[in-house]
CSV table of C-alpha atoms and ligand atoms in Angstrom, one decimal:
chain,number,residue,atom,x,y,z
S,1,MET,CA,113.4,132.5,91.7
S,2,GLN,CA,112.7,131.4,87.6
S,3,GLY,CA,113.6,127.9,87.5
S,4,VAL,CA,112.2,124.7,89.8
S,5,LEU,CA,115.2,121.7,89.7
S,6,PHE,CA,113.0,118.3,90.8
S,7,ASP,CA,114.4,115.5,92.2
S,8,LEU,CA,112.2,112.6,91.5
S,9,ASP,CA,112.8,109.6,93.9
S,10,GLY,CA,110.9,111.5,97.2
S,11,VAL,CA,110.3,114.5,95.6
S,12,ILE,CA,107.9,113.0,93.2
S,13,THR,CA,107.6,109.6,93.8
S,14,ASP,CA,108.4,107.1,96.3
S,15,THR,CA,110.6,104.7,94.0
S,16,ALA,CA,113.1,103.7,96.9
S,17,LYS,CA,110.6,101.3,97.8
S,18,PHE,CA,110.6,99.3,94.4
S,19,HIS,CA,114.5,100.3,93.6
S,20,PHE,CA,115.0,98.4,97.7
S,21,LYS,CA,113.2,95.6,96.2
S,22,ALA,CA,115.4,94.9,93.5
S,23,TRP,CA,118.3,94.9,94.9
S,24,SER,CA,117.4,93.0,97.4
S,25,ARG,CA,116.2,90.5,95.6
S,26,LEU,CA,119.6,90.8,93.8
S,27,ALA,CA,121.7,90.5,96.2
S,28,GLN,CA,119.9,87.3,97.6
S,29,GLU,CA,120.2,85.8,94.1
S,30,LYS,CA,122.9,87.0,92.9
S,31,LEU,CA,125.1,87.1,96.2
S,32,ALA,CA,123.9,85.3,98.9
S,33,VAL,CA,123.9,88.3,100.8
S,34,THR,CA,120.3,90.0,102.5
S,35,LEU,CA,120.6,93.6,102.7
S,36,PRO,CA,119.6,95.5,105.8
S,37,ALA,CA,116.8,97.9,105.8
S,38,SER,CA,118.9,100.9,105.9
S,39,PHE,CA,120.3,100.5,102.3
S,40,GLU,CA,116.3,101.9,101.2
S,41,SER,CA,117.2,105.2,102.6
S,42,ASP,CA,121.3,105.2,101.6
S,43,LEU,CA,120.8,104.5,98.0
S,44,LYS,CA,119.0,107.4,97.6
S,45,GLY,CA,120.4,109.7,95.0
S,46,ILE,CA,123.3,107.0,94.0
S,47,SER,CA,123.4,105.7,90.2
S,48,ARG,CA,123.2,102.9,89.4
S,49,ILE,CA,126.5,101.3,89.0
S,50,ASP,CA,127.7,103.1,92.6
S,51,SER,CA,124.9,101.5,93.6
S,52,MET,CA,125.9,97.8,92.5
S,53,ASN,CA,129.3,98.7,93.9
S,54,ARG,CA,128.2,99.7,96.9
S,55,ILE,CA,126.7,96.6,97.6
S,56,LEU,CA,129.5,94.3,96.1
S,57,LYS,CA,131.6,96.1,99.1
S,58,PHE,CA,128.9,95.4,102.1
S,59,ALA,CA,128.8,91.7,100.5
S,60,GLY,CA,132.6,92.0,100.3
S,61,LEU,CA,132.7,90.8,97.1
S,62,GLU,CA,134.5,94.1,95.2
S,63,THR,CA,136.9,92.7,93.6
S,64,LYS,CA,135.2,89.0,92.4
S,65,TYR,CA,133.9,90.6,89.0
S,66,SER,CA,134.5,91.7,85.7
S,67,ALA,CA,133.2,95.0,84.7
S,68,GLU,CA,131.3,93.5,82.5
S,69,GLU,CA,129.9,90.7,85.0
S,70,VAL,CA,129.2,94.0,87.5
S,71,ASN,CA,127.4,95.4,84.8
S,72,THR,CA,124.7,92.6,83.7
S,73,MET,CA,124.0,92.2,87.3
S,74,ALA,CA,122.8,96.4,87.3
S,75,GLN,CA,120.9,95.3,84.3
S,76,PHE,CA,119.6,92.6,86.2
S,77,LYS,CA,118.4,94.6,88.9
S,78,ASN,CA,117.3,97.4,86.4
S,79,GLU,CA,114.7,94.7,84.8
S,80,LEU,CA,113.4,93.8,88.3
S,81,TYR,CA,112.5,97.5,88.8
S,82,LEU,CA,111.0,98.4,85.4
S,83,ASN,CA,109.0,95.7,85.6
S,84,GLU,CA,107.8,97.3,89.1
S,85,ILE,CA,107.5,101.0,88.0
S,86,SER,CA,105.3,99.7,85.2
S,87,LYS,CA,102.6,99.9,87.1
S,88,LEU,CA,103.0,103.1,88.4
S,89,THR,CA,99.9,105.5,87.8
S,90,GLN,CA,99.2,109.4,88.8
S,91,LYS,CA,97.3,107.8,91.9
S,92,ASP,CA,101.3,107.0,93.2
S,93,ILE,CA,102.6,111.1,92.5
S,94,LEU,CA,103.5,112.2,96.1
S,95,PRO,CA,101.1,114.2,98.0
S,96,GLY,CA,101.4,118.2,97.1
S,97,ILE,CA,103.6,117.3,94.2
S,98,GLU,CA,100.7,118.6,91.1
S,99,ASN,CA,98.9,121.6,93.1
S,100,LEU,CA,102.9,122.7,93.4
S,101,LEU,CA,103.4,122.4,89.3
S,102,ASP,CA,99.9,124.2,88.7
S,103,GLN,CA,101.0,126.5,90.8
S,104,LEU,CA,104.4,127.3,89.5
S,105,ALA,CA,103.6,126.8,85.8
S,106,ALA,CA,101.0,129.9,86.6
S,107,ASN,CA,103.7,131.9,87.9
S,108,LYS,CA,106.2,131.1,84.5
S,109,ILE,CA,109.2,129.5,86.6
S,110,LYS,CA,110.7,127.0,84.5
S,111,LEU,CA,110.7,123.4,85.5
S,112,SER,CA,113.3,120.4,84.7
S,113,VAL,CA,113.7,117.3,86.3
S,114,ALA,CA,117.9,116.8,88.0
S,115,SER,CA,117.1,112.7,88.8
S,116,ALA,CA,120.0,110.5,89.0
S,117,SER,CA,117.6,107.5,87.5
S,118,LYS,CA,117.8,106.9,83.5
S,119,ASN,CA,114.4,106.0,84.0
S,120,ALA,CA,113.0,109.2,84.5
S,121,PRO,CA,111.2,109.7,81.0
S,122,PHE,CA,109.2,107.0,81.9
S,123,ILE,CA,108.2,107.1,84.7
S,124,LEU,CA,107.3,110.9,84.1
S,125,GLU,CA,105.0,109.2,81.5
S,126,LYS,CA,103.4,106.5,83.8
S,127,LEU,CA,102.8,109.3,86.2
S,128,GLY,CA,101.0,111.4,83.6
S,129,LEU,CA,103.6,114.3,84.4
S,130,LYS,CA,106.0,114.4,81.3
S,131,ASN,CA,104.3,117.4,79.7
S,132,GLN,CA,104.1,119.1,82.9
S,133,PHE,CA,108.0,119.4,82.7
S,134,ASP,CA,110.6,122.3,80.3
S,135,ALA,CA,113.2,119.4,80.7
S,136,ILE,CA,114.4,116.2,82.0
S,137,ALA,CA,118.5,116.3,82.7
S,138,ASP,CA,119.7,113.1,81.3
S,139,PRO,CA,122.1,111.6,83.8
S,140,ALA,CA,124.0,109.4,80.8
S,141,LYS,CA,125.0,113.2,79.9
S,142,VAL,CA,126.6,114.3,83.3
S,143,ALA,CA,130.0,112.9,84.6
S,144,HIS,CA,129.9,112.9,88.0
S,145,GLY,CA,126.8,111.4,90.0
S,146,LYS,CA,125.1,113.4,93.6
S,147,PRO,CA,126.8,114.8,95.6
S,148,ALA,CA,128.7,116.3,92.2
S,149,PRO,CA,126.7,119.2,91.4
S,150,ASP,CA,126.6,118.1,87.3
S,151,ILE,CA,122.8,117.2,87.1
S,152,PHE,CA,121.9,120.0,88.6
S,153,LEU,CA,124.1,122.2,86.6
S,154,GLU,CA,122.7,120.2,83.4
S,155,ALA,CA,118.8,120.3,84.3
S,156,ALA,CA,119.7,124.3,84.7
S,157,ARG,CA,121.4,124.8,81.5
S,158,LYS,CA,118.5,123.1,79.6
S,159,ILE,CA,116.0,125.7,81.1
S,160,ALA,CA,118.3,128.5,80.5
S,161,VAL,CA,117.8,129.9,83.6
S,162,GLU,CA,121.3,130.6,85.7
S,163,PRO,CA,121.5,128.0,88.6
S,164,SER,CA,121.8,131.1,90.6
S,165,GLN,CA,117.8,132.0,89.9
S,166,CYS,CA,117.0,128.3,90.6
S,167,VAL,CA,115.1,126.0,93.6
S,168,GLY,CA,116.3,122.6,93.6
S,169,ILE,CA,113.9,120.2,95.5
S,170,GLU,CA,115.8,116.9,97.3
S,171,ASP,CA,114.8,114.3,99.8
S,172,ALA,CA,118.6,112.9,99.5
S,173,LYS,CA,121.6,114.4,101.8
S,174,ALA,CA,123.5,113.8,98.7
S,175,GLY,CA,121.4,115.5,96.5
S,176,VAL,CA,120.9,119.0,99.1
S,177,GLU,CA,124.6,118.9,98.7
S,178,ALA,CA,124.7,118.4,95.1
S,179,ILE,CA,122.0,121.0,94.8
S,180,LYS,CA,124.4,123.8,97.0
S,181,ALA,CA,127.5,122.9,94.7
S,182,ALA,CA,125.5,123.7,91.3
S,183,GLY,CA,125.0,127.4,93.5
S,184,ALA,CA,121.3,127.0,94.0
S,185,ILE,CA,118.6,127.1,96.5
S,186,ALA,CA,118.1,123.7,98.1
S,187,VAL,CA,114.6,123.0,99.3
S,188,GLY,CA,114.6,119.8,101.3
S,189,VAL,CA,112.3,117.0,102.3
S,190,GLY,CA,112.2,115.2,105.1
S,191,SER,CA,114.1,115.1,108.3
S,192,SER,CA,115.9,118.7,109.3
S,193,THR,CA,118.6,116.2,110.7
S,194,ASP,CA,119.8,114.5,108.0
S,195,LEU,CA,119.3,117.8,105.2
S,196,ASN,CA,120.9,120.1,107.4
S,197,GLU,CA,122.7,121.4,104.5
S,198,ALA,CA,119.3,122.8,102.7
S,199,ASP,CA,118.7,126.9,102.9
S,200,THR,CA,114.7,125.2,104.6
S,201,VAL,CA,113.4,121.8,105.2
S,202,VAL,CA,110.0,120.7,104.6
S,203,ALA,CA,108.6,117.8,106.4
S,204,ASN,CA,106.4,116.0,103.2
S,205,THR,CA,105.8,117.0,100.1
S,206,GLY,CA,102.9,118.0,100.9
S,207,GLU,CA,104.3,121.1,102.7
S,208,LEU,CA,106.0,122.5,99.1
S,209,THR,CA,104.3,125.5,97.5
S,210,TYR,CA,105.4,128.1,95.8
S,211,SER,CA,105.3,130.6,98.6
S,212,ILE,CA,107.3,128.6,100.3
S,213,LEU,CA,109.9,127.8,97.6
S,214,GLU,CA,109.8,131.8,97.2
S,215,GLN,CA,110.2,132.7,100.3
S,216,ALA,CA,113.7,129.9,100.6
S,217,PHE,CA,114.8,131.9,97.6
S,218,GLY,CA,114.6,134.9,99.5
S,219,LYS,CA,116.5,133.7,101.8
S,220,LYS,CA,119.7,133.7,99.7
E,1,B16,P1,117.7,104.1,87.9
E,1,B16,P2,116.7,110.2,91.7
E,1,B16,C1,117.8,108.0,91.9
E,1,B16,O1,116.6,108.7,91.7
E,1,B16,C2,117.5,106.9,93.3
E,1,B16,O2,116.8,107.4,94.2
E,1,B16,C3,118.6,105.8,93.5
E,1,B16,O3,118.2,105.2,94.4
E,1,B16,C4,118.5,105.3,92.2
E,1,B16,O4,120.0,104.3,92.2
E,1,B16,C5,118.7,106.1,90.7
E,1,B16,O5,117.8,107.2,90.8
E,1,B16,C6,119.7,105.5,89.6
E,1,B16,O6,118.3,105.0,88.9
E,1,B16,O7,118.8,102.9,88.1
E,1,B16,O8,116.9,103.9,87.8
E,1,B16,O9,118.9,105.0,86.7
E,1,B16,O10,116.3,110.4,93.7
E,1,B16,O11,118.2,111.0,91.9
E,1,B16,O12,115.5,110.6,91.5
E,2,MG,MG1,115.7,111.5,95.6
């Protein structure tokens, strides 16, 4: 194992609740629909515009708006979301992550972020973690979102490590699929039923350690 590719939302910090709050307000105010609670996990790892389109489909309004109008709505959601995440601090880092980053750095493992979020640099800055990573892949630069491998391939490329020498960490099914499609080893965080395609699954981030990742990599 020479590199570790980190998903952000659900692995480094829990932003899903803020995404859901912002999407719910947009759905209510602009589309007059209430999003079911299941949307919080259904939209994990799904890009902003794909999430917007899924919500329009749910509302039965997928043909009503022009591309420009859809973009304006997605922008409105992002403003609401930015307002929430501007309050993030070091206290919002998920359990075990700071320790894991220290262990990996001590073992000279290259660390890269493979998030679908265009706000990843801002979030990492707020958490005080930006300098701990060697690279952050830019989702605007890749053609296809998760479950396509693109963002994990880009994250590995940016640390100059072959994907086959990397472990990827994900909490979403689409993300685990993306890691596997990139040819890296997948460690899932969450339910082993939902994330059954991962090589190893831990129940929560507190269980992530250098040795767990090494063991997962050894299964290759
Ligand atoms: P943004 P991840 C994903 O982050 C979120 O899980 C997903 O809900 C969100 O729509 C996506 O980022 C895009 O985020 O609107 O900030 O660009 O899990 O890939 O770290
Ligand atoms: Mg995630």
